[in-house]
CSV table of C-alpha atoms in Angstrom, one decimal:
chain,number,residue,atom,x,y,z
N,508,ASP,CA,0.0,0.3,0.0
N,509,ILE,CA,1.3,3.4,-0.8
N,510,GLN,CA,1.3,5.3,2.8
N,511,MET,CA,0.4,9.1,2.8
N,512,THR,CA,2.1,11.4,5.4
N,513,GLN,CA,0.6,14.9,6.1
N,514,PHE,CA,1.8,17.6,8.0
N,515,PRO,CA,1.7,19.2,10.2
N,516,SER,CA,-0.8,17.2,12.2
N,517,SER,CA,-2.3,20.4,13.8
N,518,LEU,CA,-1.9,24.0,12.7
N,519,SER,CA,-3.4,27.2,14.7
N,520,ALA,CA,-3.9,30.2,12.3
N,521,SER,CA,-5.6,33.5,12.5
N,522,VAL,CA,-8.8,34.5,10.2
N,523,GLY,CA,-6.9,36.5,7.4
N,524,ASP,CA,-3.9,34.3,7.1
N,525,THR,CA,-2.6,31.9,4.6
N,526,VAL,CA,-1.8,28.5,5.3
N,527,THR,CA,-0.2,25.4,3.7
N,528,ILE,CA,-0.4,21.8,4.3
N,529,THR,CA,2.0,19.1,3.4
N,530,CYS,CA,1.2,15.7,1.9
N,531,ARG,CA,4.1,13.2,1.2
N,532,ALA,CA,3.3,10.0,-0.8
N,533,SER,CA,5.6,6.7,0.2
N,534,GLN,CA,6.0,6.2,-3.7
N,535,GLY,CA,6.0,8.2,-6.8
N,536,ILE,CA,2.1,8.9,-7.5
N,537,SER,CA,2.1,11.3,-10.6
N,538,ASN,CA,-0.8,13.7,-10.2
N,539,TYR,CA,-3.1,11.2,-8.5
N,540,LEU,CA,-3.6,13.5,-5.6
N,541,ALA,CA,-6.9,14.7,-3.9
N,542,TRP,CA,-7.4,16.9,-0.8
N,543,PHE,CA,-10.3,17.3,1.4
N,544,GLN,CA,-12.1,19.1,3.6
N,545,GLN,CA,-13.9,17.7,6.8
N,546,LYS,CA,-16.1,19.7,9.3
N,547,PRO,CA,-16.9,18.1,13.0
N,548,GLY,CA,-20.0,15.8,12.7
N,549,LYS,CA,-20.0,16.0,8.7
N,550,ALA,CA,-19.0,14.1,6.0
N,551,PRO,CA,-15.7,15.0,4.0
N,552,ARG,CA,-16.3,17.1,1.0
N,553,SER,CA,-14.0,17.1,-2.0
N,554,LEU,CA,-12.1,20.0,-2.7
N,555,ILE,CA,-9.2,19.4,-5.3
N,556,TYR,CA,-8.3,16.5,-7.5
N,557,ALA,CA,-5.4,15.7,-10.0
N,558,ALA,CA,-3.2,17.7,-7.3
N,559,SER,CA,-4.8,20.9,-8.9
N,560,SER,CA,-8.0,20.9,-10.1
N,561,LEU,CA,-10.9,22.3,-8.1
N,562,GLN,CA,-14.1,20.5,-7.6
N,563,SER,CA,-17.1,22.4,-9.1
N,564,GLY,CA,-18.2,25.3,-6.4
N,565,VAL,CA,-15.1,25.1,-4.7
N,566,PRO,CA,-13.6,28.6,-4.1
N,567,SER,CA,-10.4,29.7,-5.6
N,568,LYS,CA,-8.8,30.5,-2.5
N,569,PHE,CA,-7.6,26.8,-2.2
N,570,SER,CA,-4.9,25.7,-4.1
N,571,GLY,CA,-3.1,22.3,-4.9
N,572,SER,CA,0.5,22.0,-6.3
N,573,GLY,CA,3.0,19.1,-6.3
N,574,SER,CA,3.7,15.7,-8.4
N,575,GLY,CA,5.4,12.5,-7.6
N,576,THR,CA,5.6,12.3,-3.9
N,577,ASP,CA,5.6,15.7,-2.6
N,578,PHE,CA,2.0,17.7,-2.7
N,579,THR,CA,0.6,20.9,-0.9
N,580,LEU,CA,-2.6,22.6,0.0
N,581,THR,CA,-2.7,26.3,0.5
N,582,ILE,CA,-5.5,28.1,2.0
N,583,ASN,CA,-5.5,31.9,1.2
N,584,SER,CA,-7.4,34.8,3.6
N,585,LEU,CA,-8.6,32.2,6.2
N,586,GLN,CA,-12.2,32.7,7.2
N,587,PRO,CA,-14.3,30.8,10.0
N,588,GLU,CA,-15.5,28.3,7.7
N,589,ASP,CA,-12.3,27.4,6.5
N,590,PHE,CA,-11.1,25.7,9.6
N,591,ALA,CA,-11.6,22.2,9.5
N,592,THR,CA,-9.8,19.0,9.3
N,593,TYR,CA,-8.3,18.7,5.8
N,594,TYR,CA,-7.2,14.9,4.3
N,595,CYS,CA,-5.1,14.0,1.3
N,596,GLN,CA,-5.9,10.8,-0.7
N,597,GLN,CA,-3.9,9.3,-3.6
N,598,TYR,CA,-5.7,7.3,-6.5
N,599,HIS,CA,-2.7,6.1,-8.2
N,600,SER,CA,-3.3,2.5,-7.2
N,601,TYR,CA,-5.7,-0.1,-4.9
N,602,PRO,CA,-6.3,0.4,-2.2
N,603,ARG,CA,-6.8,4.0,-2.0
N,604,THR,CA,-5.2,5.6,1.0
N,605,PHE,CA,-5.7,8.8,2.9
N,606,GLY,CA,-3.4,11.0,5.2
N,607,GLN,CA,-4.0,10.7,8.8
N,608,GLY,CA,-5.6,14.4,8.7
N,609,THR,CA,-4.3,18.1,9.3
N,610,ASN,CA,-6.6,19.6,12.2
N,611,LEU,CA,-6.8,23.4,11.4
N,612,GLU,CA,-7.7,25.6,14.4
N,613,ILE,CA,-8.5,29.0,15.0
N,614,LYS,CA,-5.8,30.7,16.9
G,535,GLN,CA,-29.4,16.2,-7.7
G,536,LEU,CA,-27.9,12.7,-6.5
G,537,GLN,CA,-27.9,11.5,-3.2
G,538,LEU,CA,-26.6,9.0,-1.1
G,539,ARG,CA,-27.9,7.4,1.8
G,540,GLU,CA,-26.5,4.8,4.2
G,541,SER,CA,-28.9,2.4,6.1
G,542,GLY,CA,-28.5,-0.2,8.4
G,543,PRO,CA,-28.2,-1.4,12.1
G,544,GLY,CA,-26.4,1.0,14.2
G,545,LEU,CA,-25.6,-1.9,17.0
G,546,VAL,CA,-23.7,-4.9,15.7
G,547,LYS,CA,-22.4,-7.7,18.2
G,548,PRO,CA,-18.8,-9.0,18.2
G,549,SER,CA,-18.2,-11.8,15.8
G,550,GLU,CA,-21.5,-10.9,14.1
G,551,THR,CA,-21.7,-9.4,10.3
G,552,LEU,CA,-22.3,-5.8,9.9
G,553,SER,CA,-24.4,-5.1,6.9
G,554,LEU,CA,-25.0,-1.3,5.5
G,555,THR,CA,-27.1,-0.7,2.3
G,556,CYS,CA,-26.2,2.6,0.4
G,557,THR,CA,-29.4,3.8,-1.5
G,558,VAL,CA,-28.5,6.4,-4.7
G,559,SER,CA,-31.2,8.7,-5.6
G,560,GLY,CA,-31.2,11.4,-8.3
G,561,GLY,CA,-29.5,9.4,-10.6
G,562,SER,CA,-28.5,5.8,-11.6
G,563,ILE,CA,-26.3,3.8,-9.8
G,564,SER,CA,-25.7,2.1,-13.6
G,565,SER,CA,-24.0,5.2,-15.0
G,566,SER,CA,-20.5,3.9,-16.7
G,567,ASP,CA,-18.6,7.3,-15.5
G,568,TYR,CA,-18.7,5.9,-11.7
G,569,TYR,CA,-17.7,3.8,-9.1
G,570,TRP,CA,-19.3,3.5,-5.7
G,571,ALA,CA,-17.1,3.5,-2.8
G,572,LEU,CA,-17.0,2.6,1.1
G,573,ILE,CA,-15.1,4.4,3.4
G,574,ARG,CA,-15.4,4.6,7.5
G,575,GLN,CA,-13.6,6.7,9.9
G,576,PRO,CA,-13.4,5.2,13.7
G,577,PRO,CA,-14.6,7.9,16.4
G,578,GLY,CA,-12.1,10.9,16.5
G,579,LYS,CA,-9.4,9.3,14.1
G,580,GLY,CA,-8.8,9.5,10.1
G,581,LEU,CA,-10.5,7.9,7.3
G,582,GLU,CA,-10.1,4.2,5.7
G,583,TRP,CA,-10.9,3.3,2.3
G,584,ILE,CA,-12.7,-0.1,2.5
G,585,GLY,CA,-13.4,-0.7,-1.2
G,586,ALA,CA,-15.7,0.0,-4.2
G,587,ILE,CA,-17.8,-1.5,-6.8
G,588,TYR,CA,-18.6,-1.1,-10.5
G,589,TYR,CA,-22.3,-1.2,-11.6
G,590,SER,CA,-21.3,-4.5,-13.3
G,591,GLY,CA,-20.1,-6.1,-10.2
G,592,SER,CA,-16.2,-5.7,-10.4
G,593,THR,CA,-15.0,-4.6,-7.3
G,594,TYR,CA,-11.5,-3.4,-5.2
G,595,TYR,CA,-11.0,-4.1,-1.5
G,596,ASN,CA,-8.8,-3.0,1.0
G,597,PRO,CA,-6.6,-5.7,1.8
G,598,SER,CA,-6.4,-5.2,5.3
G,599,LEU,CA,-10.2,-5.8,5.0
G,600,LYS,CA,-10.7,-8.3,2.1
G,601,SER,CA,-10.9,-11.6,4.1
G,602,ARG,CA,-13.9,-10.2,5.7
G,603,VAL,CA,-15.3,-7.8,3.2
G,604,THR,CA,-18.0,-8.3,0.4
G,605,ILE,CA,-19.4,-5.3,-1.5
G,606,SER,CA,-22.2,-6.0,-3.8
G,607,VAL,CA,-24.8,-4.0,-6.2
G,608,ASP,CA,-28.2,-4.4,-7.0
G,609,THR,CA,-29.0,-1.9,-9.9
G,610,SER,CA,-32.7,-2.9,-9.7
G,611,LYS,CA,-32.9,-1.0,-6.6
G,612,ASN,CA,-30.0,1.5,-7.2
G,613,GLN,CA,-28.5,0.5,-4.4
G,614,PHE,CA,-25.1,-1.2,-3.1
G,615,SER,CA,-24.3,-2.9,0.2
G,616,LEU,CA,-21.6,-4.0,2.4
G,617,LYS,CA,-21.1,-6.9,4.8
G,618,LEU,CA,-18.4,-6.9,6.9
G,619,ASN,CA,-18.0,-10.5,8.9
G,620,SER,CA,-16.3,-11.1,12.1
G,621,VAL,CA,-16.7,-7.7,13.6
G,622,THR,CA,-14.8,-6.5,16.8
G,623,ALA,CA,-14.7,-3.0,18.3
G,624,ALA,CA,-12.1,-2.3,16.0
G,625,ASP,CA,-14.8,-1.9,13.3
G,626,THR,CA,-16.8,0.8,15.4
G,627,ALA,CA,-16.8,3.9,13.1
G,628,VAL,CA,-19.2,6.0,10.7
G,629,TYR,CA,-19.3,4.3,7.5
G,630,TYR,CA,-19.7,6.5,4.5
G,631,CYS,CA,-21.2,6.0,1.3
G,632,ALA,CA,-19.4,8.0,-1.6
G,633,ARG,CA,-20.0,8.2,-5.5
G,634,ASP,CA,-16.6,7.9,-6.9
G,635,PHE,CA,-15.7,9.5,-9.9
G,636,VAL,CA,-11.9,9.8,-10.3
G,637,VAL,CA,-11.9,10.2,-6.7
G,638,PRO,CA,-15.0,10.5,-3.9
G,639,ASP,CA,-17.0,13.7,-4.9
G,640,LEU,CA,-20.0,12.8,-3.4
G,641,TRP,CA,-20.7,11.5,-0.1
G,642,GLY,CA,-23.5,10.2,1.7
G,643,GLN,CA,-24.0,11.9,5.8
G,644,GLY,CA,-22.8,8.8,7.3
G,645,THR,CA,-24.1,6.4,9.5
G,646,LEU,CA,-22.3,5.3,12.9
G,647,VAL,CA,-22.2,1.3,13.7
G,648,THR,CA,-21.0,0.6,17.0
G,649,VAL,CA,-19.8,-3.0,17.5
G,650,SER,CA,-20.7,-4.0,21.4
G,651,SER,CA,-22.1,-6.9,23.2
């Protein structure tokens, strides 16, 4: 299985800040990388696929980059609704695997 | 608008079989564009991909669960289903159904299944 490692595991930031979350794959996955946002008690929401393509309806404040083994999710101008847990997922091969999550908290 | 809804017992006894049904509404499960996935999340923990099925019945399973998991599809009912046998407390989780179009892009609300005697 491909192991996905996210860092940091938790992050404190203020409204208006820009933050970056990193995801590393245990082997090369080209750009077969997705990002999800999850709020407490809710199902995850798909934000980005193919490392940098936004899902329909996702605001442009979210951006992704990377290829191979190293990927980033950047969120610009944080608003209160952006504070949540973020997961990466590889879909290069089965089984699909997720990172352990990054909990973005309000400072 | 397509929606997914999970249904099944919220409590299962250890060593028994967990059964979960995902009902697709507002669209056809027989679309050639999608797989249909099952993902779970133990309380306070991260996401684990269980497996996925195509409308034809083709499946992919997580090897960590493969010996205990069966995913099936009933196109006449627009449903797909999970059976996980020999459950233990470690199988306690919120179970999600999702449409998988490259990635899980549409999710059900999830249902908590607790394994306890």
